[in-house]
C-alpha positions as a LaTeX table, in Angstrom:
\begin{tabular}{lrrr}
\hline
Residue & $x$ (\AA) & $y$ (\AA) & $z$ (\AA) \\
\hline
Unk1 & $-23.68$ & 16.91 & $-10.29$ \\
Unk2 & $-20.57$ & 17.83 & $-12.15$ \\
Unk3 & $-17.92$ & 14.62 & $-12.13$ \\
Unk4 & $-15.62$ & 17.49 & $-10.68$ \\
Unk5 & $-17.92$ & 18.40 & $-7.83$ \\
Unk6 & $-18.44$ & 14.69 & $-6.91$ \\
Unk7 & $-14.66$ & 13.80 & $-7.08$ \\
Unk8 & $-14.29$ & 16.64 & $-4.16$ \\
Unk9 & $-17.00$ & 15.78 & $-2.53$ \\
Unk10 & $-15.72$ & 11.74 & $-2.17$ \\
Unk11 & $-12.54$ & 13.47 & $-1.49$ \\
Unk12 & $-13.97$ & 15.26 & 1.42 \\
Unk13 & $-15.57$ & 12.24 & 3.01 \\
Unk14 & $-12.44$ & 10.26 & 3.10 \\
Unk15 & $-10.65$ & 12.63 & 4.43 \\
Unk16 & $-13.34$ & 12.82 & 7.12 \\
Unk17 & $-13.70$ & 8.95 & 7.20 \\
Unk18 & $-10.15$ & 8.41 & 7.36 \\
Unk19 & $-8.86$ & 11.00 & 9.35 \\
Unk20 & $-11.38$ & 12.24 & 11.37 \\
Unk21 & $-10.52$ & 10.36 & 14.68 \\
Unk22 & $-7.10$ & 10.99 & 15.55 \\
Unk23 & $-5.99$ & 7.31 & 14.80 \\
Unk24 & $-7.81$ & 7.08 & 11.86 \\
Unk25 & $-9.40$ & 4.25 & 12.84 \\
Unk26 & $-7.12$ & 2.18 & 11.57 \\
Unk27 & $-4.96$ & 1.36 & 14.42 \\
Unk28 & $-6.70$ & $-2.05$ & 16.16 \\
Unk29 & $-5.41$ & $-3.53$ & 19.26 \\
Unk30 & $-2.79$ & $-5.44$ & 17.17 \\
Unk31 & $-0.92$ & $-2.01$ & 16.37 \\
Unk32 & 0.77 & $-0.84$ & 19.38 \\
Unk33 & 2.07 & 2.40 & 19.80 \\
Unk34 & 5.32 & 3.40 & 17.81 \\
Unk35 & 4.70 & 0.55 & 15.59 \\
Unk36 & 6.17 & 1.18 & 12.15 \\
Unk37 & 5.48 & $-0.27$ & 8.81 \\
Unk38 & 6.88 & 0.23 & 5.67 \\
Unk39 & 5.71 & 3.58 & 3.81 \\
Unk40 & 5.56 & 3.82 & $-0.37$ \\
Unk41 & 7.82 & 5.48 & $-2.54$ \\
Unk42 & 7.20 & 7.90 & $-5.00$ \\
Unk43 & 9.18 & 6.28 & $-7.59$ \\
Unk44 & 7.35 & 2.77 & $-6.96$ \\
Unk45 & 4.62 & 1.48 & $-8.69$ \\
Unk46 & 2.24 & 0.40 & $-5.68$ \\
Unk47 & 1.64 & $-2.78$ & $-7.14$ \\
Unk48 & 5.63 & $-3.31$ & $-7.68$ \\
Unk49 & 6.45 & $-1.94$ & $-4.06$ \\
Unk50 & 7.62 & $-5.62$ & $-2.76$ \\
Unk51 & 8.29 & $-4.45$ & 0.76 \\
Unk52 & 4.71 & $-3.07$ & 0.94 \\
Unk53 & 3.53 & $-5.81$ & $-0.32$ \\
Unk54 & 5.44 & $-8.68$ & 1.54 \\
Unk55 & 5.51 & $-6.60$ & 4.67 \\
Unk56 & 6.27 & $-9.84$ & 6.48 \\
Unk57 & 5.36 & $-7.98$ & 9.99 \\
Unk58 & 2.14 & $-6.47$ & 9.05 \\
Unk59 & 0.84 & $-10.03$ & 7.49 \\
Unk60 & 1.97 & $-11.82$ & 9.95 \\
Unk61 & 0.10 & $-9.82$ & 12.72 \\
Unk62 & $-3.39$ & $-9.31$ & 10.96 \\
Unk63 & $-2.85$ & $-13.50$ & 9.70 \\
Unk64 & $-2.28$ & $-14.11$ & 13.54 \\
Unk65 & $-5.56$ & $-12.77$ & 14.22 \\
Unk66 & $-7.54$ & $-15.10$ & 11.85 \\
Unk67 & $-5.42$ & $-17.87$ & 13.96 \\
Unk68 & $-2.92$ & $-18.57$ & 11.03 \\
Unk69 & 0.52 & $-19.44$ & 13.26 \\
Unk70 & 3.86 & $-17.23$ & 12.51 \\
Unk71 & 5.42 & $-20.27$ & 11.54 \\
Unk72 & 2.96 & $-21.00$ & 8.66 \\
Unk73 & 3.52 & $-17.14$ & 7.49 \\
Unk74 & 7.27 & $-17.33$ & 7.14 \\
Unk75 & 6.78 & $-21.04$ & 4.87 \\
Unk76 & 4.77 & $-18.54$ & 2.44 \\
Unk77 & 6.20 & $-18.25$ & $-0.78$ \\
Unk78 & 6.23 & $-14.90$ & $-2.57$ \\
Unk79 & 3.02 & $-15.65$ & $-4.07$ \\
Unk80 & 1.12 & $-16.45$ & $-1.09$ \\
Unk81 & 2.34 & $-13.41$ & 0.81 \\
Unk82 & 1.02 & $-11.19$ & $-2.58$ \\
Unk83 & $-2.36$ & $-13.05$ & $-2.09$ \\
Unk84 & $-3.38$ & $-12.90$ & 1.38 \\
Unk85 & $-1.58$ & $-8.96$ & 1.23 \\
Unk86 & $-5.15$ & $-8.45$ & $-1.57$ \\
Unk87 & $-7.18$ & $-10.81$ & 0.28 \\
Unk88 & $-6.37$ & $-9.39$ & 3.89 \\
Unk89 & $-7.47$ & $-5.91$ & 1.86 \\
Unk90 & $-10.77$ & $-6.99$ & 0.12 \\
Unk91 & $-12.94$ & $-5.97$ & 2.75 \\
Unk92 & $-16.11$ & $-6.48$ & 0.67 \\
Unk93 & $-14.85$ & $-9.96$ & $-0.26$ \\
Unk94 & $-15.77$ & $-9.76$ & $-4.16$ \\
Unk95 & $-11.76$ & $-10.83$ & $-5.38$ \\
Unk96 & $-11.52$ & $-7.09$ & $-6.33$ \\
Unk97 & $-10.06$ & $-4.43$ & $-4.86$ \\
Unk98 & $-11.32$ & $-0.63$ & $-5.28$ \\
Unk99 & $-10.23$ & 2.61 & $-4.54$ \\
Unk100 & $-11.10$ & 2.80 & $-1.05$ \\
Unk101 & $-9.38$ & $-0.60$ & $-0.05$ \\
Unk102 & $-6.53$ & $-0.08$ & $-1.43$ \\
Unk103 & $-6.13$ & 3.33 & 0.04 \\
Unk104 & $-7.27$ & 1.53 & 3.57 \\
Unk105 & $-4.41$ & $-1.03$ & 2.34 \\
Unk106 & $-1.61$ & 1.97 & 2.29 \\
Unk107 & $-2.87$ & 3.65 & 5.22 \\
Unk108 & $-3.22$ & 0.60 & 7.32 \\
Unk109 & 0.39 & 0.55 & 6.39 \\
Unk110 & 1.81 & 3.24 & 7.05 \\
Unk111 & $-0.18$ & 3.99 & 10.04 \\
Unk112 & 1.98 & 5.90 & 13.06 \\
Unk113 & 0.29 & 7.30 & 16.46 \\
Unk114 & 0.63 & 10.86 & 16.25 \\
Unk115 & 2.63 & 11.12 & 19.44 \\
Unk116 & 5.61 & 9.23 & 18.09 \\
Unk117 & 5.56 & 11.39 & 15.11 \\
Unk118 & 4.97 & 14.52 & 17.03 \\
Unk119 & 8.16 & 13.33 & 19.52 \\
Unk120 & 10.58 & 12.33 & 16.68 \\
Unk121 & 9.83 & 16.02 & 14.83 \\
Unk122 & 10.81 & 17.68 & 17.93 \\
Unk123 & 14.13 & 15.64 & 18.70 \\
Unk124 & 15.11 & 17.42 & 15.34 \\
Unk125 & 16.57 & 13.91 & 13.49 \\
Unk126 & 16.81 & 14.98 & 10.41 \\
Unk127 & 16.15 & 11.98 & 9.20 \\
Unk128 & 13.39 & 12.55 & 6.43 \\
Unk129 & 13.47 & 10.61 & 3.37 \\
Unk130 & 11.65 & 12.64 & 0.47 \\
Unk131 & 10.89 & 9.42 & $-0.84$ \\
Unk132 & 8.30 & 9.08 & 1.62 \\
Unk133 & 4.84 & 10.08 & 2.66 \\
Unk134 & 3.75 & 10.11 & 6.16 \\
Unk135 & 0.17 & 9.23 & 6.70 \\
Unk136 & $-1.51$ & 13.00 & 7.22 \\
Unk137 & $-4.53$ & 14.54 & 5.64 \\
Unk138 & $-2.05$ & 16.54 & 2.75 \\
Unk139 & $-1.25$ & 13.09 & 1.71 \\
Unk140 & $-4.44$ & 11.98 & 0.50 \\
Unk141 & $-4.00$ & 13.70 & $-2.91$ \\
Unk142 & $-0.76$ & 11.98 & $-3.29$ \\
Unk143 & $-2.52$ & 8.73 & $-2.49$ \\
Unk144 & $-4.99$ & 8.97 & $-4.92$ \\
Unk145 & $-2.62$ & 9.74 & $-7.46$ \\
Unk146 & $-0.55$ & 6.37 & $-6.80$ \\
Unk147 & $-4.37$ & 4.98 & $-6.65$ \\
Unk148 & $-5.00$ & 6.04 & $-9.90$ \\
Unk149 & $-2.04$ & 5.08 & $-11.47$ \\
Unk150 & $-2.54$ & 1.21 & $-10.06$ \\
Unk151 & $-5.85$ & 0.83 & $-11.80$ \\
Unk152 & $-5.27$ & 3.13 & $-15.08$ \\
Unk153 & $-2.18$ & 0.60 & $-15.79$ \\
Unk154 & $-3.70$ & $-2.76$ & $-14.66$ \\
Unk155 & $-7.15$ & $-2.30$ & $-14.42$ \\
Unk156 & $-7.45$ & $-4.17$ & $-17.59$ \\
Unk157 & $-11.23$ & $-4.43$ & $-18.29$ \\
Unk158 & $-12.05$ & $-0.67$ & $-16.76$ \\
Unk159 & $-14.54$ & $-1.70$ & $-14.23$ \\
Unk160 & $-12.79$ & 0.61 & $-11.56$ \\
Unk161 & $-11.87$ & $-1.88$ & $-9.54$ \\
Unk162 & $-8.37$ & $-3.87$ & $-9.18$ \\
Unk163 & $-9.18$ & $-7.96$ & $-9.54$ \\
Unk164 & $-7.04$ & $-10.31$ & $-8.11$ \\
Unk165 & $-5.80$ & $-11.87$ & $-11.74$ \\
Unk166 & $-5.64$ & $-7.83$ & $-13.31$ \\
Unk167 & $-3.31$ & $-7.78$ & $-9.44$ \\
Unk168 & $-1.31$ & $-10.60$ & $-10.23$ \\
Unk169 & $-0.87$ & $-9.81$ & $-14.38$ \\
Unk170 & 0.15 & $-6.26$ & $-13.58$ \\
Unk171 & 2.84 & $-7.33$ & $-11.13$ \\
Unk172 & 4.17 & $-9.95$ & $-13.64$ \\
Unk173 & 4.46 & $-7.53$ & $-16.40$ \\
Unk174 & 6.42 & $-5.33$ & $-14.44$ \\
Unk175 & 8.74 & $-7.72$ & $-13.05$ \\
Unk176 & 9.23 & $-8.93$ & $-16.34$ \\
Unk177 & 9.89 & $-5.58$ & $-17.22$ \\
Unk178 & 12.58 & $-4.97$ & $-14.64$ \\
Unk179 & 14.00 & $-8.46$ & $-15.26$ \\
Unk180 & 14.64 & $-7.15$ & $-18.98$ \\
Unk181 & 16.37 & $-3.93$ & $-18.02$ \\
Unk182 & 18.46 & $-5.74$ & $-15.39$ \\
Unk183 & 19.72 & $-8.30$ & $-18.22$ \\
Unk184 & 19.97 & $-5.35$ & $-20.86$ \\
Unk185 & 22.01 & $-3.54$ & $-18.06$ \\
Unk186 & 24.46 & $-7.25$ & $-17.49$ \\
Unk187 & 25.02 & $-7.70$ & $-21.33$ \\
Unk188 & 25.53 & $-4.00$ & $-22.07$ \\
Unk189 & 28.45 & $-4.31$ & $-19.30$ \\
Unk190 & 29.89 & $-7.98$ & $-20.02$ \\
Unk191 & 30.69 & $-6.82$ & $-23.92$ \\
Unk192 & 32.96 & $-3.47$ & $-22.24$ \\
\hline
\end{tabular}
């Protein structure tokens, strides 16, 4: 089988995994209905997206249900938060996350129950933000392609999958990288 013939054929199964019952079988009894969470950017770096990451709701709901108390979620540091966001993701448990979990990670996210989508289109908002996906089958190319650039930057050893320490490396470097540009950006401005 041609590697093109088997990347559309895994395409077509998670499209038919993932979407396949209205839901997408990712809403569980602790996502009511017109409950929001955040939704990636195009210009983000998954890994770098802090309010996917940190979404304080989301871990604290799916924490809740492994009998962790709200309290002890909002004493997390940013550190903890990034590790039980991976953890809460590695469904396999093997400390690595692949291409399916994380794009069960963003969709889990960004879940919505059609109706509330369907009912905000037709009260004619306008409130779209290009910046943003919603979670429909046309998406799943755009998914993959924020998949693939996660593991071709910090999937350091090439295995295909994300490990926790290639997670936590590749989010370093890149906030290192921003901290650099902001302090380039300060001193360029404080010797106007």
């Amino acid at each position: 089988m041609t590697s093109s013939c088997f990347v559309e054929m895994l395409q077509l199964i998670l499209v038919l995994v993932m979407w396949g019952d209205p839901s997408g079988g990712m809403r569980g009894p602790h996502h009511p209905r017109g409950h929001y969470h955040h939704q990636p950017r195009s210009d983000t770096k998954l890994t770098q997206d802090t309010q996917l990451l940190r979404d304080v709701e989301h871990i604290k709901e799916d924490l809740g249900e492994w009998g962790m108390s709200q309290e002890a979620v909002h004493k997390m540091t940013p550190e903890e938060m990034d590790f039980h966001y991976f953890k809460l993701h590695d469904f396999d448990n093997n400390t690595k996350l692949d291409g399916l979990e994380i794009l069960q990670a963003i969709h889990h996210t960004i879940h919505k129950e059609e109706e509330e989508r369907a009912s905000h289109e037709g009260e004619g908002s306008g409130s779209h933000n290009p910046d943003t996906k919603s979670s429909t089958e046309d998406d799943l190319p755009y998914f993959i392609e924020l998949i693939d650039q996660v593991l071709a930057e910090d999937d350091q050893d090439n295995d295909g999958y994300l490990s926790y320490i290639e997670y936590v490396i590749g989010r370093q470097r890149e906030q290192s990288k921003q901290e650099a540009v902001k302090r380039s950006l300060h001193n360029h401005e404080s010797t106007k």
